[in-house]
One Martini backbone bead per residue (centre of mass of N, CA, C, O) as a GRO file, in nm:
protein
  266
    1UNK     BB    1  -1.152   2.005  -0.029
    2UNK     BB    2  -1.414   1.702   0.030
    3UNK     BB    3  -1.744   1.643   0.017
    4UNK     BB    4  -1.725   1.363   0.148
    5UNK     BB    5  -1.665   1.447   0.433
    6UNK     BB    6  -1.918   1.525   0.510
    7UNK     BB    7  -2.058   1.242   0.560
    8UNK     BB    8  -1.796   1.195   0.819
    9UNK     BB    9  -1.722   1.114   1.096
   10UNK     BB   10  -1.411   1.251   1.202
   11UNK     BB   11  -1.031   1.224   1.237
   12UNK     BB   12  -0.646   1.246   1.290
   13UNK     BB   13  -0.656   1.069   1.424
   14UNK     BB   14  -0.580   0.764   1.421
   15UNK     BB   15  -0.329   0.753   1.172
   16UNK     BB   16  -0.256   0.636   0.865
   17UNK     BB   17   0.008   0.493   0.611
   18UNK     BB   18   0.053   0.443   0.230
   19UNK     BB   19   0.140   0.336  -0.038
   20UNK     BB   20   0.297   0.499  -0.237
   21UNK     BB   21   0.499   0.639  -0.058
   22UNK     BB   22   0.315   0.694   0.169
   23UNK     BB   23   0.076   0.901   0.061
   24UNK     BB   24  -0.152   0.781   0.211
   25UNK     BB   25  -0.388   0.904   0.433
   26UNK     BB   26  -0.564   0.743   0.715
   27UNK     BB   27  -0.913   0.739   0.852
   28UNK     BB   28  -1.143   0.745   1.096
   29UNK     BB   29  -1.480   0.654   1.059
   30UNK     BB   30  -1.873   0.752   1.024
   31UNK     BB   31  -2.131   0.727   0.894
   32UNK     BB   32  -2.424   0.939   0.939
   33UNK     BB   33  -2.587   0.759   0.862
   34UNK     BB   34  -2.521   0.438   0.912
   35UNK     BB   35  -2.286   0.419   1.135
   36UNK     BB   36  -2.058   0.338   1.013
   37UNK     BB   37  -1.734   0.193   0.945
   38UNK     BB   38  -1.461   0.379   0.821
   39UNK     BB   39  -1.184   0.466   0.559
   40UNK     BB   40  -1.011   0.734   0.498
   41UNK     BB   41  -0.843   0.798   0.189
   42UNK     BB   42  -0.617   1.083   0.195
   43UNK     BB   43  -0.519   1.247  -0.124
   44UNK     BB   44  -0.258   1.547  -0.182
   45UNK     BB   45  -0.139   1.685  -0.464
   46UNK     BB   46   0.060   1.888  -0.272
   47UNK     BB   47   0.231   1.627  -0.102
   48UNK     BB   48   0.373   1.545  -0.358
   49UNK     BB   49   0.629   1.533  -0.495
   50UNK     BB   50   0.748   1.789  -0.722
   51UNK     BB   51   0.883   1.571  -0.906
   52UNK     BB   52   0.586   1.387  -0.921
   53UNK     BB   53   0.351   1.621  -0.983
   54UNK     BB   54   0.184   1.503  -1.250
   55UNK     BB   55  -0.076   1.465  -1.436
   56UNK     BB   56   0.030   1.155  -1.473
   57UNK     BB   57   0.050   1.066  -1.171
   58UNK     BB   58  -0.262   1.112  -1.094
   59UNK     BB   59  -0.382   0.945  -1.284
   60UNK     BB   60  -0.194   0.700  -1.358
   61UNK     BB   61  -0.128   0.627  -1.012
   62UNK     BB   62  -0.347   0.745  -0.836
   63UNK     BB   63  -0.611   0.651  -0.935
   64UNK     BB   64  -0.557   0.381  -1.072
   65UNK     BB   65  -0.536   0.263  -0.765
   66UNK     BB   66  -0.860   0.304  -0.681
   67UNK     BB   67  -1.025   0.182  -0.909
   68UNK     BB   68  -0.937  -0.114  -0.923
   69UNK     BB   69  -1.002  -0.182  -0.640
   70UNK     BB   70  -1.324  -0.141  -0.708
   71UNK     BB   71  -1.357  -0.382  -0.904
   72UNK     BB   72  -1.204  -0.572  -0.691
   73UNK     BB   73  -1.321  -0.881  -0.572
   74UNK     BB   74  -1.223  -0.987  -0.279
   75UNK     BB   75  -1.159  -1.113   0.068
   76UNK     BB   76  -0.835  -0.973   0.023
   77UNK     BB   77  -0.945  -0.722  -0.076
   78UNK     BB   78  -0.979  -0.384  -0.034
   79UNK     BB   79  -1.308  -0.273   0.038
   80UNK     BB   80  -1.484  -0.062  -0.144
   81UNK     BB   81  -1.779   0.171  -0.062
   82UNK     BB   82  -1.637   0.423  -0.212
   83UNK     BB   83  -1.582   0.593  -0.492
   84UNK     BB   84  -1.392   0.787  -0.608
   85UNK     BB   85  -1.260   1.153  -0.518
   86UNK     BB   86  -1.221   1.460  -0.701
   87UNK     BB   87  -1.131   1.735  -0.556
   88UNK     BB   88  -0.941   2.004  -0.571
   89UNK     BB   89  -0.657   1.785  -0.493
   90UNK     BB   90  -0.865   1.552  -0.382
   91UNK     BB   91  -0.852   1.216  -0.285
   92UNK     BB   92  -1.137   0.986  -0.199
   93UNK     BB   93  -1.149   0.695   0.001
   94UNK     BB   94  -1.373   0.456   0.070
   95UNK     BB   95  -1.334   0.196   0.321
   96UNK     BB   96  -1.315  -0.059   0.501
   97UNK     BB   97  -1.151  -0.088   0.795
   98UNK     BB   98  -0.862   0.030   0.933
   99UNK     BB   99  -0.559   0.040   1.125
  100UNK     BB  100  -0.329  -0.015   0.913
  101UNK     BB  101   0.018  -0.086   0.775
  102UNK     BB  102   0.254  -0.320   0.731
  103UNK     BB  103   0.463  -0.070   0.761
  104UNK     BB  104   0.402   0.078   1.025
  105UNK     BB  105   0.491  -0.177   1.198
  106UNK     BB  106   0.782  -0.138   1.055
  107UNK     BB  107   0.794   0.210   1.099
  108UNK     BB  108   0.657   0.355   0.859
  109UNK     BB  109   0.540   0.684   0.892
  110UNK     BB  110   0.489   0.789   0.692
  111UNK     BB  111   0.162   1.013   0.658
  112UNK     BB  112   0.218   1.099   0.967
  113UNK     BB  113   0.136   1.352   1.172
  114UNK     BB  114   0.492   1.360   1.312
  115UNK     BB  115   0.605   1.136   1.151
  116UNK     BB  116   0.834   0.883   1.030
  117UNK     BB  117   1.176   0.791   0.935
  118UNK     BB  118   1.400   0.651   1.067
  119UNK     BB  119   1.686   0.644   1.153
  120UNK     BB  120   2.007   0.511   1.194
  121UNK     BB  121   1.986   0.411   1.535
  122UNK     BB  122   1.667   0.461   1.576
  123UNK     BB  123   1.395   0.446   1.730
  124UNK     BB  124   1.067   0.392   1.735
  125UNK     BB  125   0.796   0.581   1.683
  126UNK     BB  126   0.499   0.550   1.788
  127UNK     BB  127   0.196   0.585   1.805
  128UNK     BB  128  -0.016   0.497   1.999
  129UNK     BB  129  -0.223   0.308   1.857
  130UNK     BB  130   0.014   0.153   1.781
  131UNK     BB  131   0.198   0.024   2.055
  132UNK     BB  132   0.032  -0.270   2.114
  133UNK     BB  133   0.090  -0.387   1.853
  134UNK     BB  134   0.127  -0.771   1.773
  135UNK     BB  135   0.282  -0.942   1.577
  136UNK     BB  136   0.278  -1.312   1.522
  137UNK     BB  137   0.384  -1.605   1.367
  138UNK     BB  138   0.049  -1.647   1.333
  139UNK     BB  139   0.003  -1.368   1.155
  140UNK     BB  140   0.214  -1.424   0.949
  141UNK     BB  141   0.072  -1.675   0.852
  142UNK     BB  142  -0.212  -1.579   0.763
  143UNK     BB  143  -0.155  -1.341   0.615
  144UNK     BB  144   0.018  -1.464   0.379
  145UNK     BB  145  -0.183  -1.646   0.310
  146UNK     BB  146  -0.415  -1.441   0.190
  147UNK     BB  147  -0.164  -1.349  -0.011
  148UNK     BB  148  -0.222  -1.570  -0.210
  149UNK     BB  149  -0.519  -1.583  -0.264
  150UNK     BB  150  -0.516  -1.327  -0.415
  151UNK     BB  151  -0.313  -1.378  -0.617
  152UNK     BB  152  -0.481  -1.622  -0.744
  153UNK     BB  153  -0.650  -1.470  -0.814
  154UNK     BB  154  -0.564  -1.253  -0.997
  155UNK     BB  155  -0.426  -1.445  -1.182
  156UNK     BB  156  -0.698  -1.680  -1.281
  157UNK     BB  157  -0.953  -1.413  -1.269
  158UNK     BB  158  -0.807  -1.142  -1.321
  159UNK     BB  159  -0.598  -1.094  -1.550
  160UNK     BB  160  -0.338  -0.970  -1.299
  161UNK     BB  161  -0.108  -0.818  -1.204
  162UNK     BB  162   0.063  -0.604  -0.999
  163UNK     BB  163   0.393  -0.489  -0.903
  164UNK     BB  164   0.339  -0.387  -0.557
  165UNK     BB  165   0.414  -0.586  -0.336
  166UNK     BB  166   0.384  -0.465  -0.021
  167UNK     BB  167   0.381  -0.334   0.241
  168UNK     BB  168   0.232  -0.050   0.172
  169UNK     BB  169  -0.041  -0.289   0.062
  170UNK     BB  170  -0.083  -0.365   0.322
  171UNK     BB  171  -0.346  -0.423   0.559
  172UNK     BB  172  -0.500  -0.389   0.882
  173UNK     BB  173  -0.744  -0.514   1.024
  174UNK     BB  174  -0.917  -0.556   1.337
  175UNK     BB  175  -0.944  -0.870   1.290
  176UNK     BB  176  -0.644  -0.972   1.139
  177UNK     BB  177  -0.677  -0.913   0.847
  178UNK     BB  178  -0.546  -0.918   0.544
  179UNK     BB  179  -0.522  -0.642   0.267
  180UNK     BB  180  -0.487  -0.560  -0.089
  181UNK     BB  181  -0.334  -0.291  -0.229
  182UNK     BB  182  -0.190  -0.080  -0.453
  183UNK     BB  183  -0.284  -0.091  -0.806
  184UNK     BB  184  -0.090   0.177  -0.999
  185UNK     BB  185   0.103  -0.125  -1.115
  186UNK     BB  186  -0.119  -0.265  -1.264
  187UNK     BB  187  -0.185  -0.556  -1.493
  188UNK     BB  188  -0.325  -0.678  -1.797
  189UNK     BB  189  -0.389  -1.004  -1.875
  190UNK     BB  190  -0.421  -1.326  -2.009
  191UNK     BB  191  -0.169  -1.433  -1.924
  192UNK     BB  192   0.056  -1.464  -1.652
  193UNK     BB  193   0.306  -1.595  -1.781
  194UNK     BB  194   0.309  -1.382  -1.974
  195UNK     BB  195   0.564  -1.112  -2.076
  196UNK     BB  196   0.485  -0.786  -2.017
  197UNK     BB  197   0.537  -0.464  -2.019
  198UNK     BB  198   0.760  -0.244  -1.853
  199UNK     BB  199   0.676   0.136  -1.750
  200UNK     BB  200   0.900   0.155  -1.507
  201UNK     BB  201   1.082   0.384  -1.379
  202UNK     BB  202   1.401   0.301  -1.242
  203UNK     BB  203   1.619   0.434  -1.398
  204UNK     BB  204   1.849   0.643  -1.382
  205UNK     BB  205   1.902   0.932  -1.183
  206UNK     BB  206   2.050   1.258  -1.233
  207UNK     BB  207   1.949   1.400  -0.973
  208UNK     BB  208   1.982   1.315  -0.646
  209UNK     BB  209   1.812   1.498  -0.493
  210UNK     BB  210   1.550   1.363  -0.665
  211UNK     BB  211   1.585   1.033  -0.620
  212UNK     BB  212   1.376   1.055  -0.359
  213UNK     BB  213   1.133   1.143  -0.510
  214UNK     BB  214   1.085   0.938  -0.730
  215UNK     BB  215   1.085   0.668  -0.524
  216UNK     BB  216   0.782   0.746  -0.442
  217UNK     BB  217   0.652   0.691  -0.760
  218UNK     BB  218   0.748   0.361  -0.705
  219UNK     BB  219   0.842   0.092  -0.655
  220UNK     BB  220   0.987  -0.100  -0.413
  221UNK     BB  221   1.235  -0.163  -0.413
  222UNK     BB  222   1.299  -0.470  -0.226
  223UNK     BB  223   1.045  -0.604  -0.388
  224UNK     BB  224   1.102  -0.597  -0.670
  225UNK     BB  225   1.178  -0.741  -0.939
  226UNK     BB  226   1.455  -0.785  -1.130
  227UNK     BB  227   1.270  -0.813  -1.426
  228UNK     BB  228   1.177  -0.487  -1.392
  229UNK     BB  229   1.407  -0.324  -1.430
  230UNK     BB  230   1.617  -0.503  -1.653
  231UNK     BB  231   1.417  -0.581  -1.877
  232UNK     BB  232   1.091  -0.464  -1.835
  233UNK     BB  233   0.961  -0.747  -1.771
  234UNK     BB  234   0.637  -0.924  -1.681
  235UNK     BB  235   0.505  -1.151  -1.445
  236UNK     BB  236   0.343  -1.284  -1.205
  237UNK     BB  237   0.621  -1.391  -1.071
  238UNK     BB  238   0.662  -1.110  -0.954
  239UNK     BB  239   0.435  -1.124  -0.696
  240UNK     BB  240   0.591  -1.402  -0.591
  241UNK     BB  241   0.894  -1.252  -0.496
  242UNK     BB  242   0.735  -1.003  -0.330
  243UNK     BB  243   0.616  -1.207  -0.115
  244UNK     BB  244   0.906  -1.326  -0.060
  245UNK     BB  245   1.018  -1.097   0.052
  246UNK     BB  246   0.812  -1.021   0.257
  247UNK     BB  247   0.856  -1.265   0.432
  248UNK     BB  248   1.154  -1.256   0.488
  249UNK     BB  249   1.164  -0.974   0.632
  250UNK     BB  250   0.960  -1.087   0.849
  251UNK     BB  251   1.154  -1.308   0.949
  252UNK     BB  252   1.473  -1.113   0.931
  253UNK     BB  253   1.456  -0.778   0.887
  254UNK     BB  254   1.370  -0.675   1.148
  255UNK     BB  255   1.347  -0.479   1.409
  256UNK     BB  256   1.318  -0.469   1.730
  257UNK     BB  257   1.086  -0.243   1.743
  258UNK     BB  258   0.888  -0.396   1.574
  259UNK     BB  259   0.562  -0.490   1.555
  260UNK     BB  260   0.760  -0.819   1.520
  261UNK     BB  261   0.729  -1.118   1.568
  262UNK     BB  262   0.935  -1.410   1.477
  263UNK     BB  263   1.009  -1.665   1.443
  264UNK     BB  264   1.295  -1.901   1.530
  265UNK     BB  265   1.230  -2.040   1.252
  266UNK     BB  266   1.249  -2.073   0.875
   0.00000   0.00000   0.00000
């Protein structure tokens, strides 16, 4: 366990998840001095594929993930209230309230515990909690709004790439507001535009078996850009691809269970 938690009544119920692999489970909690309310962010490091497991992907990929957060203030980036808190490999987060993540409405239940990845041509099951969420054409045009605004400040005053904006990075408060986290394979530079080195392994993975195990540990391939594979280089415009590829996503391959309306013209 880890003794922060222990000042937050919370529960497992009402759980969401998301971030790289889908791999942190996240709980509504409320601090039990000023009964705040708060999301807990917890990730079990013996929950991560045995494959991925390594004292290298814990420091650098998942604590960098939270760290980078707790440093970077903007009204669109999830802000953390507690500083991360590592014990005896649990590591904890403690954030403003969340809902869901916008992978979880589109389907992707994986970090929830009954719940997973639906197979091809089964309907998804939803947990309760979250049967009733409905993104309309409006929220998904303010929710985008939202994310353009943070990767400008994130570009132009934070001299930062994201690297992997994806439904599992993108959070959904109870007020409807979107915001960017999963900051894993964020990089500093000086120039936005300026090219700088992709150190993410994307393969190709010599055993089939374990290449399930590999991309939990990387950007979704669905949405990261073509030149951090292909060149292993990238800048800004990699972050405004993959912005574009989650609007895309949202607006012509939902599947029709996933619990978001499209506009019906595009």
């Amino acid at each position: 366990g880890n003794s922060v938690l222990k000042g937050y009544d919370w529960s497992r119920a009402n759980a969401a998840s998301g971030g790289v692999g889908m791999l942190w489970s996240v709980f509504p909690g409320r601090d039990k001095k000023t009964k705040q309310r708060v999301s807990l962010f917890v990730l079990q490091k013996k929950d991560i594929p045995r494959t991925i497991r390594t004292d290298q992907f814990w420091e650098q990929v998942v604590k960098k993930d939270a760290s980078i957060m707790t440093r970077l203030r903007h009204p669109h980036v999830l802000d953390v209230k507690r500083a991360p808190n590592d014990e005896r490999g649990v590591l904890v987060v403690v954030t403003e309230p969340v809902v869901c993540s916008l992978a979880n409405l589109l389907g992707d239940l994986r970090g929830i515990s009954g719940y997973g990845l639906p197979k091809d041509g089964e309907d998804i099951k939803y947990p309760p909690h979250l049967e009733n969420i409905q993104l309309t054409p409006l929220d998904l045009k303010n929710g985008l709004r939202q994310l353009v605004e943070c990767l400008d400040f994130m570009h132009r005053e934070g001299k930062m790439v994201h690297g992997h904006v994806a439904p599992c990075n993108i959070w959904l408060t109870p007020s409807g507001h979107w915001k960017l986290g999963g900051f894993a394979f964020a990089s500093k530079t000086q120039n936005p535009l300026q090219s700088i080195p992709c150190n993410i392994n994307f393969g190709p993975f010599e055993k089939k078996a374990q290449s399930q195990e590999y991309i939990r540990g990387i950007p979704d391939f669905n949405f990261a850009a073509p030149e951090m594979v292909i060149k292993k280089r990238f800048d800004s415009r990699a972050d405004i691809f993959s912005l574009g590829q989650v609007a895309y996503h949202l607006h012509t391959l939902v599947s029709k269970e996933a619990h978001v309306k499209p506009p019906k013209r595009v």
